Short mmCIF file of C-alpha atoms and ligand atoms in Angstrom, two decimals:
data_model
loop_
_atom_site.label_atom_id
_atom_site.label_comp_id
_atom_site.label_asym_id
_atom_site.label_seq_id
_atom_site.Cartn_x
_atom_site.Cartn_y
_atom_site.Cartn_z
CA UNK A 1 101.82 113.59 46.43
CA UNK A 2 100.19 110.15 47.05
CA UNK A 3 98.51 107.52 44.89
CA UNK A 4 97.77 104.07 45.68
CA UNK A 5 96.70 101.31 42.90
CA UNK A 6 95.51 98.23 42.86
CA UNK A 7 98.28 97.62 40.31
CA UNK A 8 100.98 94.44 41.40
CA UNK A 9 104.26 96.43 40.48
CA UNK A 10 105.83 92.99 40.92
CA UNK A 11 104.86 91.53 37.83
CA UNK A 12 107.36 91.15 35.15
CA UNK A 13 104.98 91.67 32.59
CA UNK A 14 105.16 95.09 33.39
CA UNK A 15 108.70 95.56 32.21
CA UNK A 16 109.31 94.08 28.89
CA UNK A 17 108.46 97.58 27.28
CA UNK A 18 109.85 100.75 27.40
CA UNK A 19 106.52 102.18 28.75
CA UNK A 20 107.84 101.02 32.06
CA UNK A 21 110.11 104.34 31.48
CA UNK A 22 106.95 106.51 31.20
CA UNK A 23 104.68 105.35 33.94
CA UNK A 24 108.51 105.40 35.98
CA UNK A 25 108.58 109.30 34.81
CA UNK A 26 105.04 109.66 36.06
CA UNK A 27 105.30 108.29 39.57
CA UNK A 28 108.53 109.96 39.96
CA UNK A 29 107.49 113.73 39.07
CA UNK A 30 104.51 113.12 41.11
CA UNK A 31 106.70 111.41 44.09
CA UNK A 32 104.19 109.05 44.21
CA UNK A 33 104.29 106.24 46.79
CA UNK A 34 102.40 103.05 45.32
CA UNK A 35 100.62 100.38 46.93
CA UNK A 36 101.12 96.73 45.06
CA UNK A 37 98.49 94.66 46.75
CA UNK A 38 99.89 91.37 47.04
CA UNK A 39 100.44 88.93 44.64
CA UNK A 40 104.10 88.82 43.64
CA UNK A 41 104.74 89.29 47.64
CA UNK A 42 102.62 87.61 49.95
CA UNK A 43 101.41 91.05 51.84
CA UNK A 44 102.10 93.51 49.26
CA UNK A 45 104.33 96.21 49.39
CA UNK A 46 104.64 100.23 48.89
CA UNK A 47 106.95 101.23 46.46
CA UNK A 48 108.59 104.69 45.89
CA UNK A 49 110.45 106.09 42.77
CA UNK A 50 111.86 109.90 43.28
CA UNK A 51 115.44 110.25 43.38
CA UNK A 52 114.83 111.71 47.02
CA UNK A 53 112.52 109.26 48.78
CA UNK A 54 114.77 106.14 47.33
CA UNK A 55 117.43 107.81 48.83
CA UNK A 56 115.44 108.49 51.80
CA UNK A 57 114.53 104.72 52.23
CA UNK A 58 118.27 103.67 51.68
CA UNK A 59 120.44 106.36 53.33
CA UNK A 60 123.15 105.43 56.10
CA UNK A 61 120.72 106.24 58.97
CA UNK A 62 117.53 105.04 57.80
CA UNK A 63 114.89 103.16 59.56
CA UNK A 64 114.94 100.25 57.31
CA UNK A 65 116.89 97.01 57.10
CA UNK A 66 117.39 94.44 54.05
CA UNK A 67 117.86 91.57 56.83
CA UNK A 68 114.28 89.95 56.11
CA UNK A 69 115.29 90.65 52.70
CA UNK A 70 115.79 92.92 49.68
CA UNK A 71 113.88 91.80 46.84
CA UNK A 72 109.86 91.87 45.97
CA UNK A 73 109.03 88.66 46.70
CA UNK A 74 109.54 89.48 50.15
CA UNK A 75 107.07 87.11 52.67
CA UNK A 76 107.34 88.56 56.36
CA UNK A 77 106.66 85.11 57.66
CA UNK A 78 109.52 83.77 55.96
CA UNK A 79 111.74 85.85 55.83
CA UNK A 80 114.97 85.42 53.09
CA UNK A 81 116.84 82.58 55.59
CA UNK A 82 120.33 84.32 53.97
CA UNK A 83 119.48 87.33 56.24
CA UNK A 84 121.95 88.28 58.76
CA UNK A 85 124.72 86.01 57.00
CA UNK A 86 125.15 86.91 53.47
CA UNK A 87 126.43 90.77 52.77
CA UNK A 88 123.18 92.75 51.26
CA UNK A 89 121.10 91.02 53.63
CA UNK A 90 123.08 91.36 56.47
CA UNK A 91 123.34 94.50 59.45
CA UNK A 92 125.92 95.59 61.80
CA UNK A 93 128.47 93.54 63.01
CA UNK A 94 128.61 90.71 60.39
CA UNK A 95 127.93 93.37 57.83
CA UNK A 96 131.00 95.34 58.99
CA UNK A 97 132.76 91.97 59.01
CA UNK A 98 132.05 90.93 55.42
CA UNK A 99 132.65 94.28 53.93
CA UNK A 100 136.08 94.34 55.85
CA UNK A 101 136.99 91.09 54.97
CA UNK A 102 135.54 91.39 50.79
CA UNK A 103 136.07 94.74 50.45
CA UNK A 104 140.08 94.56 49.57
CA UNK A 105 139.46 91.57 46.84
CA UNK A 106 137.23 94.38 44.67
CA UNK A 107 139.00 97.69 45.82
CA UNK A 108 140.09 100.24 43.14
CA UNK A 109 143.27 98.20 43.53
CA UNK A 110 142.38 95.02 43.10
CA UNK A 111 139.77 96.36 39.71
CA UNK A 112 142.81 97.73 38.40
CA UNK A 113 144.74 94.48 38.70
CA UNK A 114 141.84 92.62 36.73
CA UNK A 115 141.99 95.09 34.40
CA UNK A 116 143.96 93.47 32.04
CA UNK A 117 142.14 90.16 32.70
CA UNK A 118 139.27 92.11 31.22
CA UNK A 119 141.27 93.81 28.16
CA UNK A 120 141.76 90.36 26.94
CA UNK A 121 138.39 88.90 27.14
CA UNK A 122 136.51 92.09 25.64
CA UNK A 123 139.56 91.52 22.69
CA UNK A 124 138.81 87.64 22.63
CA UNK A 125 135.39 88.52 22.28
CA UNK A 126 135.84 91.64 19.56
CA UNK A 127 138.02 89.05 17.29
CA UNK A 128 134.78 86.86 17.59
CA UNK A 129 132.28 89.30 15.74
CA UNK A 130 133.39 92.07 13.81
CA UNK A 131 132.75 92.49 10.45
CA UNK A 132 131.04 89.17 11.20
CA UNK A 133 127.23 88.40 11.18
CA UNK A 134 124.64 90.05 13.08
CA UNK A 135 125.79 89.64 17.23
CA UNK A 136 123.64 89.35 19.79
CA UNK A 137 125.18 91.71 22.73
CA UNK A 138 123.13 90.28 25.28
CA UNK A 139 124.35 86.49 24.70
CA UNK A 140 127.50 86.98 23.13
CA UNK A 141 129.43 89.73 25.01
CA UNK A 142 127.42 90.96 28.19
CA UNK A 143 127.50 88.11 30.19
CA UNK A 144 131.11 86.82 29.37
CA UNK A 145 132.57 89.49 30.48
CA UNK A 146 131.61 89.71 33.72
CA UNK A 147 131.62 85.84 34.51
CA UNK A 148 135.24 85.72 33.73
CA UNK A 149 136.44 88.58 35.67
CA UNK A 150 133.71 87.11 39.07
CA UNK A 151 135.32 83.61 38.22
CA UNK A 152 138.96 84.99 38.02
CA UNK A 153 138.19 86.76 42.28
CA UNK A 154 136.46 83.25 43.23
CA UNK A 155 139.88 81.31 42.09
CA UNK A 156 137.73 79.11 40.26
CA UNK A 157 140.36 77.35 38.08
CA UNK A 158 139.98 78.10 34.18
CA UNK A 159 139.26 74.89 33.08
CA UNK A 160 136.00 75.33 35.07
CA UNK A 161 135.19 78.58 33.91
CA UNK A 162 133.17 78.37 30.58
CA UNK A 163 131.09 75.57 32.58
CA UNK A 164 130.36 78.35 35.26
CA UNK A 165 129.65 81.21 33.07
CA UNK A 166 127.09 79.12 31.21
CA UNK A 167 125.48 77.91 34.38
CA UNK A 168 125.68 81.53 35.15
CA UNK A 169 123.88 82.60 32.33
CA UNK A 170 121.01 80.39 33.09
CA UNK A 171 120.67 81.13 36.75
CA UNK A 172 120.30 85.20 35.94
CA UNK A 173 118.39 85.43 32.79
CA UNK A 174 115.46 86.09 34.38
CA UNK A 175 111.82 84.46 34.52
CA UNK A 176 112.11 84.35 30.52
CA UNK A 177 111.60 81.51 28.28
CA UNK A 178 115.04 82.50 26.56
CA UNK A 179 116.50 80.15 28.97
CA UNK A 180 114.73 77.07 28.80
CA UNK A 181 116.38 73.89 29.30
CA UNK A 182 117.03 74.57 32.39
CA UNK A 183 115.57 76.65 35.05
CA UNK A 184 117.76 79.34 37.18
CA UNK A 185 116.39 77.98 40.57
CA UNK A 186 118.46 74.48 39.05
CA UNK A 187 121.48 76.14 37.81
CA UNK A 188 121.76 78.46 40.86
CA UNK A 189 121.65 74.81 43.19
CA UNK A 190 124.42 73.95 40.49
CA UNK A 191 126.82 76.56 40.88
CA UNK A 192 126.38 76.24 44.96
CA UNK A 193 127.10 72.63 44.59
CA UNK A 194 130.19 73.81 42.60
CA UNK A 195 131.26 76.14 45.09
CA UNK A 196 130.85 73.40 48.16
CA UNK A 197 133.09 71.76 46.04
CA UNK A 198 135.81 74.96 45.54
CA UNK A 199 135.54 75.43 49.11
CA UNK A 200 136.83 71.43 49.90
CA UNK A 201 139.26 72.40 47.54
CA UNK A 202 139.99 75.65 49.00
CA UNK A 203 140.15 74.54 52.77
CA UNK A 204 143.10 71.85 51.77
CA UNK A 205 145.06 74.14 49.23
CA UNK A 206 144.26 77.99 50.04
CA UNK A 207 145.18 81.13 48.00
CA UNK A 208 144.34 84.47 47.40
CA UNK A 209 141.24 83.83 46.24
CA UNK A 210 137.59 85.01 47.88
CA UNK A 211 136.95 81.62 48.91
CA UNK A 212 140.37 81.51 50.81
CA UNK A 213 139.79 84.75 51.98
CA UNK A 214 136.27 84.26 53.60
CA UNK A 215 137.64 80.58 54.81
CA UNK A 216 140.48 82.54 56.85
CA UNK A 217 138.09 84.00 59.19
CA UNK A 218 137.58 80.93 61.96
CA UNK A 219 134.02 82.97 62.94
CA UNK A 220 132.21 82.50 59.72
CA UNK A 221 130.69 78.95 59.18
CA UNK A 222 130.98 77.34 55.89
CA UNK A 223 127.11 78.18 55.17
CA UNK A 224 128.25 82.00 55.57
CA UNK A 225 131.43 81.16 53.05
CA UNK A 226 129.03 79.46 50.42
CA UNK A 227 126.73 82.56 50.72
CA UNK A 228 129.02 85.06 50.47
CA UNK A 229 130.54 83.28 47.25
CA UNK A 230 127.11 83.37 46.29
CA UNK A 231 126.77 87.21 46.56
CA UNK A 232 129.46 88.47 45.13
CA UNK A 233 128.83 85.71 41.63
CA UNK A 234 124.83 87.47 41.77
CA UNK A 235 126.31 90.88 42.71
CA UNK A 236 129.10 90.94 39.66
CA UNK A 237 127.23 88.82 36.91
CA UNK A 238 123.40 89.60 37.12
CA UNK A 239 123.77 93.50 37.00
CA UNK A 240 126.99 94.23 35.25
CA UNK A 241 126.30 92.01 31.78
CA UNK A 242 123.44 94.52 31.18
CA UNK A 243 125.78 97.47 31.92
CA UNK A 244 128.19 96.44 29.32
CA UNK A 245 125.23 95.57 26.42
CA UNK A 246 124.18 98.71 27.36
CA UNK A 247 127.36 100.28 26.87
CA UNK A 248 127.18 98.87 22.84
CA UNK A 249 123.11 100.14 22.83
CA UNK A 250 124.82 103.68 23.55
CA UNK A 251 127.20 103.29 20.95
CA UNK A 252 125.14 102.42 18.24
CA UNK A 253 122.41 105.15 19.21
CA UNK A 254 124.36 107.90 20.43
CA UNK A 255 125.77 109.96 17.13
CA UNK A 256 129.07 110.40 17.83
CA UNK A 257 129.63 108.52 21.11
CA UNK A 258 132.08 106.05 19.66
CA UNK A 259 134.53 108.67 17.65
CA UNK A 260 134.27 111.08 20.85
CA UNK A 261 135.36 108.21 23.33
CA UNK A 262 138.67 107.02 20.71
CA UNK A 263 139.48 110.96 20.22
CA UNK A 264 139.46 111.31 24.09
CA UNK A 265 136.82 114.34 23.45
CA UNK A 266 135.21 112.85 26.51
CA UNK A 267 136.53 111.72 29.80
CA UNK A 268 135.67 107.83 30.07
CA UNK A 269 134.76 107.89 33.31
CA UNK A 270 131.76 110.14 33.20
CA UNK A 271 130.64 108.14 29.98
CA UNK A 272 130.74 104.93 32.54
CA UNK A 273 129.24 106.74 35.03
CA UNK A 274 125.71 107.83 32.07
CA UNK A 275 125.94 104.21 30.96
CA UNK A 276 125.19 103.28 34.73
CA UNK A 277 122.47 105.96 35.08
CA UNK A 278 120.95 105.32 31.29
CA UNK A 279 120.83 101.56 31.84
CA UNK A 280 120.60 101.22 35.72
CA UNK A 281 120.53 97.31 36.16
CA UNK A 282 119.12 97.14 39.59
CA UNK A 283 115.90 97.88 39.40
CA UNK A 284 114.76 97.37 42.57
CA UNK A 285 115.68 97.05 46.18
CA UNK A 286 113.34 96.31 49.35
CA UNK A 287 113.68 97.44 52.91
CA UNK A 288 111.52 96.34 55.70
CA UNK A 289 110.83 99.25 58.63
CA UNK A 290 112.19 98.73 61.92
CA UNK A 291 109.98 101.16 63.91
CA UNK A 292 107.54 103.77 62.77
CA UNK A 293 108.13 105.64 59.80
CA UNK A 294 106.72 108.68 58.10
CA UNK A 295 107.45 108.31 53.94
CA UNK A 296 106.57 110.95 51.24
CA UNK A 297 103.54 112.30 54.40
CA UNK A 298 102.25 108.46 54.90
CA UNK A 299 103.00 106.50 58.19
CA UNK A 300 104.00 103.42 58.20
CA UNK A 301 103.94 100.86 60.76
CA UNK A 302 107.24 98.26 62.02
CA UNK A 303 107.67 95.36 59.44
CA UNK A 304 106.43 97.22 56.55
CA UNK A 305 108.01 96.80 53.06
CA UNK A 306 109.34 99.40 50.49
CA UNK A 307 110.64 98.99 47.79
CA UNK A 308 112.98 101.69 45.91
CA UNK A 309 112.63 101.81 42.20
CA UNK A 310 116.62 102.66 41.30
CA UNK A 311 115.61 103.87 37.43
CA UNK A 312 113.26 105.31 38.04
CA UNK A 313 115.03 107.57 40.82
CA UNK A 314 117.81 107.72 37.59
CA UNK A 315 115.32 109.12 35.56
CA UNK A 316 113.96 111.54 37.74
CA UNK A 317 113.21 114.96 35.90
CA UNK A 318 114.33 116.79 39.61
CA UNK A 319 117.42 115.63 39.69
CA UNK A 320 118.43 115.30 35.93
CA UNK A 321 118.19 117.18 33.01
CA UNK A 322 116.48 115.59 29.76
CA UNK A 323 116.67 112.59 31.70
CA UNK A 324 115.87 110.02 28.90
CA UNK A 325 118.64 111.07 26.84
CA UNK A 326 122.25 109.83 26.79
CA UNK A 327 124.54 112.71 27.36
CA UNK A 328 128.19 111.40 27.18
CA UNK A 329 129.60 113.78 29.60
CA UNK A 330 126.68 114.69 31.98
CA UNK A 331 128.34 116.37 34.86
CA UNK A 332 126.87 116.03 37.97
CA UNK A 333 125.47 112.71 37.49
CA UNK A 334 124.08 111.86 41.29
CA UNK A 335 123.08 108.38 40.00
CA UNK A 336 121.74 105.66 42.60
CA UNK A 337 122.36 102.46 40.18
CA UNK A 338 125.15 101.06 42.74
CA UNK A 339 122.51 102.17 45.52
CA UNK A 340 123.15 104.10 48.11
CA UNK A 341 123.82 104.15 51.83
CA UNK A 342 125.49 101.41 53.77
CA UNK A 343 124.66 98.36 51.37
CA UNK A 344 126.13 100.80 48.32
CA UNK A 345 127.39 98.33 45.71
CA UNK A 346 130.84 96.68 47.08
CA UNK A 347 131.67 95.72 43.36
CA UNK A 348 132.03 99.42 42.46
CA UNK A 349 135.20 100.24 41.23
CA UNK A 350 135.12 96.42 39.47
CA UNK A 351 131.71 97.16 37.44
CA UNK A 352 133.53 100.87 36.46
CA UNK A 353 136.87 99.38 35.23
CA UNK A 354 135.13 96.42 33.21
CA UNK A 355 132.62 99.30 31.42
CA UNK A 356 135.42 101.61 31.05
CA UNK A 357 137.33 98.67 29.50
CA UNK A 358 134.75 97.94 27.04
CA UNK A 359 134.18 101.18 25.78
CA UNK A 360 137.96 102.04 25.08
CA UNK A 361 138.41 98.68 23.51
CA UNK A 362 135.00 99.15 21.50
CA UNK A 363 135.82 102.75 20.18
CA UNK A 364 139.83 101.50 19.35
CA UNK A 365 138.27 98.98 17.38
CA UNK A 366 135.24 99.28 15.42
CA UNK A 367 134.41 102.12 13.48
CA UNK A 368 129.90 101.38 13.46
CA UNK A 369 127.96 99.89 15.89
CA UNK A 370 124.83 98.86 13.71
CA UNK A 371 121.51 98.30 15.58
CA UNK A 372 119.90 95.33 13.29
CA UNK A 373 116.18 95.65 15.06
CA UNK A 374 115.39 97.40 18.28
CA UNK A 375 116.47 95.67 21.49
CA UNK A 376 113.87 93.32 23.40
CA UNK A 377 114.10 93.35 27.24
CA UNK A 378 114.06 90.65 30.23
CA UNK A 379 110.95 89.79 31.57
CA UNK A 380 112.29 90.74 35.21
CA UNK A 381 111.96 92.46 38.32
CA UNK A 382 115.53 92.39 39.93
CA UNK A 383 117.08 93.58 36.85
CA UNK A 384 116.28 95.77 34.10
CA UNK A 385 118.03 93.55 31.60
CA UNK A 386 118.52 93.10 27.68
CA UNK A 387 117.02 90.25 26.36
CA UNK A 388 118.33 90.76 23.28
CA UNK A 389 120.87 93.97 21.68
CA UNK A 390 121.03 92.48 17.50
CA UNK A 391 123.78 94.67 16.21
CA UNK A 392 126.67 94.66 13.19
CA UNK A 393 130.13 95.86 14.10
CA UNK A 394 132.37 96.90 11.33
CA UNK A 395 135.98 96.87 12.11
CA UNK A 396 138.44 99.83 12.09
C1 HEM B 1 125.35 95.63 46.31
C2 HEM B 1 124.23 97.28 41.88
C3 HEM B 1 128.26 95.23 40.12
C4 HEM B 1 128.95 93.01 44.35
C5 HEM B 1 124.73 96.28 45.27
C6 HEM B 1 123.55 97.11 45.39
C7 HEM B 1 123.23 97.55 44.15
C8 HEM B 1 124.21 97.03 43.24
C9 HEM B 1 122.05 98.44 43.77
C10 HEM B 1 122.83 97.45 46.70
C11 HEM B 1 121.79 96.44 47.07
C12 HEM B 1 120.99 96.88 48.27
O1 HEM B 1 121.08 98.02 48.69
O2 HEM B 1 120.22 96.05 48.79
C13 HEM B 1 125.24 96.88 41.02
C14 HEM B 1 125.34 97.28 39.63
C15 HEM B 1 126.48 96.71 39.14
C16 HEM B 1 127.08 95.94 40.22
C17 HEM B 1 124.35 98.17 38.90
C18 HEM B 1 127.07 96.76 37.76
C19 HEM B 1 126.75 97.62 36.84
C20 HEM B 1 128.82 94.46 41.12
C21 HEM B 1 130.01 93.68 40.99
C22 HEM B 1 130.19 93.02 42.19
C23 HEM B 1 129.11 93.42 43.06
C24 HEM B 1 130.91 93.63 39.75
C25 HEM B 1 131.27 92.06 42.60
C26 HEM B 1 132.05 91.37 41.82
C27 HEM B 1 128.05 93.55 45.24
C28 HEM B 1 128.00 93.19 46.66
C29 HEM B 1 126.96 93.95 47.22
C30 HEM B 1 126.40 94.75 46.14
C31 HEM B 1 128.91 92.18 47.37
C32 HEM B 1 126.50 93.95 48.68
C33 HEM B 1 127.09 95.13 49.41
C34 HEM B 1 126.59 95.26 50.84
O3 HEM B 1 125.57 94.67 51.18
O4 HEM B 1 127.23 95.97 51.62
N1 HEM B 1 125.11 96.26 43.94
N2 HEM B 1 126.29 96.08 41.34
N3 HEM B 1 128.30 94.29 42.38
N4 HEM B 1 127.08 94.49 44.98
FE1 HEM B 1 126.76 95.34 43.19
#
């Protein structure tokens, strides 16, 4: 089925509710393809929501490419100037190049080797708040976690790191006045400036680090090096601190969740993988066509942009059972939050160990997860974000 609207999906308005999960339902069932007539993108775009046609529009062989860029927002006569140097907006042979070159610095491997790295910062941050006051997840324990583990891969040096995880925090909290102070288009320029720096740093004293890594290859320019950085700080931080709150939402709503994950009545990893599909962080991606294409009965011409709704595909009554409700051990759980096709999330096995992290530590730990007051969310388009999770922990 069809529908078109007059409706500017891009608005972040739209998603500080959770009726953003009903009209999602809605669109999906039908397998509606939307027009957003523009406004929040210069020409508009079409957006689909099933599971199928978002996997349609990202699959390994589809007629679509992220190089003009992969976010609403998109303007086709300026296209994202990142495209065909940084990773997600990049095709073929740099593509191939970055993922070869990145891909062994956040391998199952190299997660595993962080692991601990995360173990001690979830702790830190445990000692911090239980049987303490009411915490804000969202502020206090979402974002850390991921910063530190992104700053530990960079190599930037811990004396730096508390500066960079609160610049971090302002450049991906969204267009939301919880931030203010200090804008994320001026933190982001921060945090590149900070990583021109690294890279000076880098180029004189190398080591394992990303930054080393990316400077090794004599091809890439120093432009493609700062962008790259850039990617994988966006990639790890803006998606996975929502994850991880999301993770503690679970735990204080889902009877049981937190004595069946300490017991080991439920295999962690599937938990990780319904906290990914319950809370699905990305909540959009764009493609632009490259030649013809026929989507959901409707042909579109070369140049045209679609944008894939990932919860929404998440949530899709098709594909999942009762699809609004947490089910610790939902088995098969097809989720699409890391994406899918040849752009699929490179930070993979890093987001699983730091949520699988988080809940183990969680459940050894406290024995309640108290909700305080329902949780407020981001106004946002790129993620579907927390604004804020209030909660109580009492200790075990
Ligand atoms: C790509 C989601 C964590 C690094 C992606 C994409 C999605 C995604 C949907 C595909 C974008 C597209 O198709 O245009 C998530 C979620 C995460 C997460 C939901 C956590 C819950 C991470 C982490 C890192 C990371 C921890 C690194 C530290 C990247 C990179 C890409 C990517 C480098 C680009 C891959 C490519 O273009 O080939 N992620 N991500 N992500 N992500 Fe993640």
């Amino acid at each position: 089925m069809q529908t078109t609207t007059a409706v500017d999906l891009g608005n972040p308005d739209l998603y500080t509710s959770l009726d953003r999960h009903d009209r999602w339902r809605e669109y999906a069932a039908e397998d509606a393809m939307v027009w957003s007539e523009p406004g929040s993108s210069p020409g508009g775009f079409w957006s689909v929501f099933s599971h199928r046609a978002c996997a349609a529009v990202l699959g390994p062989s589809a007629p679509f490419t992220s190089e003009y860029g992969m976010m609403i927002g998109f303007d086709r006569d300026h296209p994202d100037n990142s495209g065909g140097q940084m990773m997600v907006v990049s095709e073929q042979d740099q593509h191939r190049k970055l993922r070869k070159l990145v891909g062994p610095l956040l391998s199952r491997a190299a997660a595993r080797k962080l692991s601990e790295r995360v173990r001690t910062e979830v702790s830190a941050v445990l000692d911090r708040v239980l049987d303490g006051d009411v915490c804000d997840v969202a502020a206090a324990i979402g974002p850390r976690i991921p910063a530190a583990v992104v700053c530990e891969i960079l190599g930037v040096p811990a004396e730096d790191q508390d500066m960079l995880i609160d610049l971090t925090n302002h450049a991906f909290g969204g267009e939301d006045e919880l931030f203010d102070g200090m804008t994320p288009r001026q933190a982001h320029t921060e945090i590149l400036v900070y990583f021109d720096e690294l890279i000076t740093a880098r180029r004189e004293s190398p080591g394992e680090d990303l930054v080393s890594t990316l400077l090794s290859d004599d091809e890439l320019s120093i432009d493609d090096v700062l962008l790259n950085c850039d990617n994988v700080l966006i990639g790890g931080n803006e998606t996975t601190r929502h994850a991880i709150t999301g993770a503690v939402h679970a735990f204080a709503t889902v009877p049981g969740l937190l004595a069946q994950v300490r017991d080991g009545d439920v295999d962690v990893d599937t938990v990780v993988d319904e906290v990914l599909r319950w809370t699905s962080p990305a909540m959009h991606v764009l493609r632009v066509t490259t030649g013809e294409v026929t989507l959901n009965g409707r042909d579109l011409e070369l140049g045209t942009p679609v944008v894939a709704w990932l919860p929404a595909a998440n949530r899709d009554p098709a594909v999942f059972e009762d699809p609004d409700t947490f089910r610790p051990g939902r088995k098969p759980n097809r989720h699409i939050a890391f994406g899918h096709g040849m752009h699929h999330c490179l930070g993979s096995a890093l987001a699983r160990i730091e949520l699988a992290v988080v809940l183990r530590e969680v459940a050894a730990r406290v024995s309640r997860v108290e909700l305080t007051k329902e949780p407020s969310w981001l106004r946002a388009v790129v993620v579907q974000g927390y604004r804020e999770l209030p909660v109580r922990f009492t200790g075990r």
